[in-house]
Amino acid sequence: MEYINIFIKSVFVDNMIFAFFLGMCSYLAVSKTVKTSAGLGIAVTFVLLITVPVNYLINKYLLSPGALAWLSPRLAEVDLSFLSLIMFIAVIAAIVQIVEMVIERFSPALYNSLGIFLPLIAVNCAVLSGSLFMQERGYANIGEATCFALGSGVGWFLAIVAIAAIREKLRYSAIPPALRGVGITFIITGLMGLAFMSFMGVKL
Amino acid sequence: MMKSKNWKLITLPFSKQNPITVQVLGVCSCLAVTAQLKPAVVMALSVTVVVALANLIISLLRKTIPPRIRIIVQLVVVSMLVVLVDQVLKAYMYDVSKQLSVFVGLIITNCIVMGRLEAFAMSNPPLPSLMDGIGNGLGYSVVLVTLGFVRELFGSGTLWGYPVMEKLGLYNIGYENNGLMIMPPMALILVGIIIWIHRTRNQDLQEQ
């Protein structure tokens, strides 16, 4: 039950885009058509789903205060948490590279459709913040962290597909010339954010 | 010493090449930390320092970095600088550092930093790169500080924690704070309005 709560909460209440504005750069740049944005959404979900549990283990057994106690009792006082940023980003960059090579080897069709987006995911703030939020919120076990990662990814996917669908329709609207493109996308995202705020008080 | 070309690298990002309103880079952090002026200013300064120094370091190393692994090298340099900034903030401004939470760490993946490294520092000598970094950092700061100013003034009636609206006596004649301003979505709408004004004045920036 706890798992479902965390999943629903991270999809709707703590939505990466509408509640924290994370991953906005690619969200604004790639959301021109539904097809490409769905591809990017799936790729981000996939990378989150792998990196957050890996970083959870690294955080738990290497970085957090006293984490090295399993090696030897003398190391129980070591606190390496100042290294977490570098560790997390290195893990993410490495995993994105591996995922890219694996997809290229086993599914060239998927690789071609994702092609350019895959390497860019390494610098997508939604992915790094997935790991940082996981560390900050202190999930009890790896299952909870995985549910959180899946939920954040699905929430990001929903947001980018929704805005892409709206932008496809917007092409036929009369928008003031200065507001066309980026300007109106910002304002619509703001309005969607207001709508998503109605989930805020939801207690699960 | 300051050639006009270098000077231009600093001034261009304020308007025609503004990282947020024109290049649409580094938006995430600009929205989340601007509910009050103080965190917005601290964030703006941190990003400016990181962009300027990262541009300088990468520009010095640009001939020795193998192109295949340049992203990782850039990430390592940037994350080293961010860790330094993070530790300095924790040591001297602990309350602000708590308010900024993960967003200091997220400077690593701030697209302004990576974007300037890729677009400028990898192919230009150190001094212009440093200027370009400072210019882009300041262009980012202008938007950030404007947002922080408007949102704190109208959202909570204070500036840098100083109760402006109360001292002006506006509450006595029926003025109310606009709670919507502090909420995250309002930041997006404000950026949209800034872009609108900016592009009305610079017609050549408009999209088709």
CSV table of N, CA and C in Angstrom, one decimal, chain A residues 40 43-44 47-48 92 96 116-125 127-128:
chain,number,residue,atom,x,y,z
A,40,LEU,N,10.9,10.9,-25.7
A,40,LEU,CA,11.7,11.4,-24.7
A,40,LEU,C,11.2,11.1,-23.3
A,43,ALA,N,12.2,7.6,-22.4
A,43,ALA,CA,13.6,7.5,-22.2
A,43,ALA,C,13.9,8.1,-20.8
A,44,VAL,N,13.3,9.2,-20.4
A,44,VAL,CA,13.6,9.8,-19.1
A,44,VAL,C,13.1,8.8,-18.0
A,47,VAL,N,15.6,6.0,-17.7
A,47,VAL,CA,16.8,6.3,-17.0
A,47,VAL,C,16.6,6.6,-15.5
A,48,LEU,N,15.5,7.2,-15.2
A,48,LEU,CA,15.2,7.5,-13.7
A,48,LEU,C,15.1,6.1,-13.0
A,92,ILE,N,25.0,8.8,-13.2
A,92,ILE,CA,24.0,9.1,-14.2
A,92,ILE,C,24.7,9.1,-15.6
A,96,VAL,N,23.7,6.4,-18.5
A,96,VAL,CA,23.1,6.9,-19.7
A,96,VAL,C,24.0,6.4,-20.9
A,116,ILE,N,19.0,11.3,-30.7
A,116,ILE,CA,19.6,12.5,-30.2
A,116,ILE,C,19.3,12.8,-28.7
A,117,PHE,N,18.1,12.3,-28.2
A,117,PHE,CA,17.7,12.6,-26.9
A,117,PHE,C,18.5,11.9,-25.8
A,118,LEU,N,18.9,10.6,-26.1
A,118,LEU,CA,19.5,9.8,-25.1
A,118,LEU,C,20.7,10.5,-24.4
A,119,PRO,N,21.7,10.9,-25.2
A,119,PRO,CA,22.9,11.5,-24.5
A,119,PRO,C,22.5,12.8,-23.7
A,120,LEU,N,21.4,13.5,-24.2
A,120,LEU,CA,21.0,14.7,-23.5
A,120,LEU,C,20.4,14.4,-22.1
A,121,ILE,N,19.9,13.2,-21.9
A,121,ILE,CA,19.3,12.9,-20.6
A,121,ILE,C,20.2,13.1,-19.5
A,122,ALA,N,21.5,12.8,-19.7
A,122,ALA,CA,22.5,12.9,-18.7
A,122,ALA,C,22.5,14.3,-18.0
A,123,VAL,N,22.2,15.4,-18.8
A,123,VAL,CA,22.1,16.7,-18.2
A,123,VAL,C,20.7,17.2,-18.1
A,124,ASN,N,19.7,16.2,-18.0
A,124,ASN,CA,18.3,16.7,-17.7
A,124,ASN,C,18.2,16.8,-16.2
A,125,CYS,N,17.8,18.0,-15.7
A,125,CYS,CA,17.7,18.2,-14.3
A,125,CYS,C,16.8,17.2,-13.6
A,127,VAL,N,16.5,14.1,-13.9
A,127,VAL,CA,17.1,12.9,-13.6
A,127,VAL,C,18.0,13.0,-12.3
A,128,LEU,N,18.9,14.1,-12.4
A,128,LEU,CA,19.7,14.3,-11.2
A,128,LEU,C,18.9,14.6,-10.0
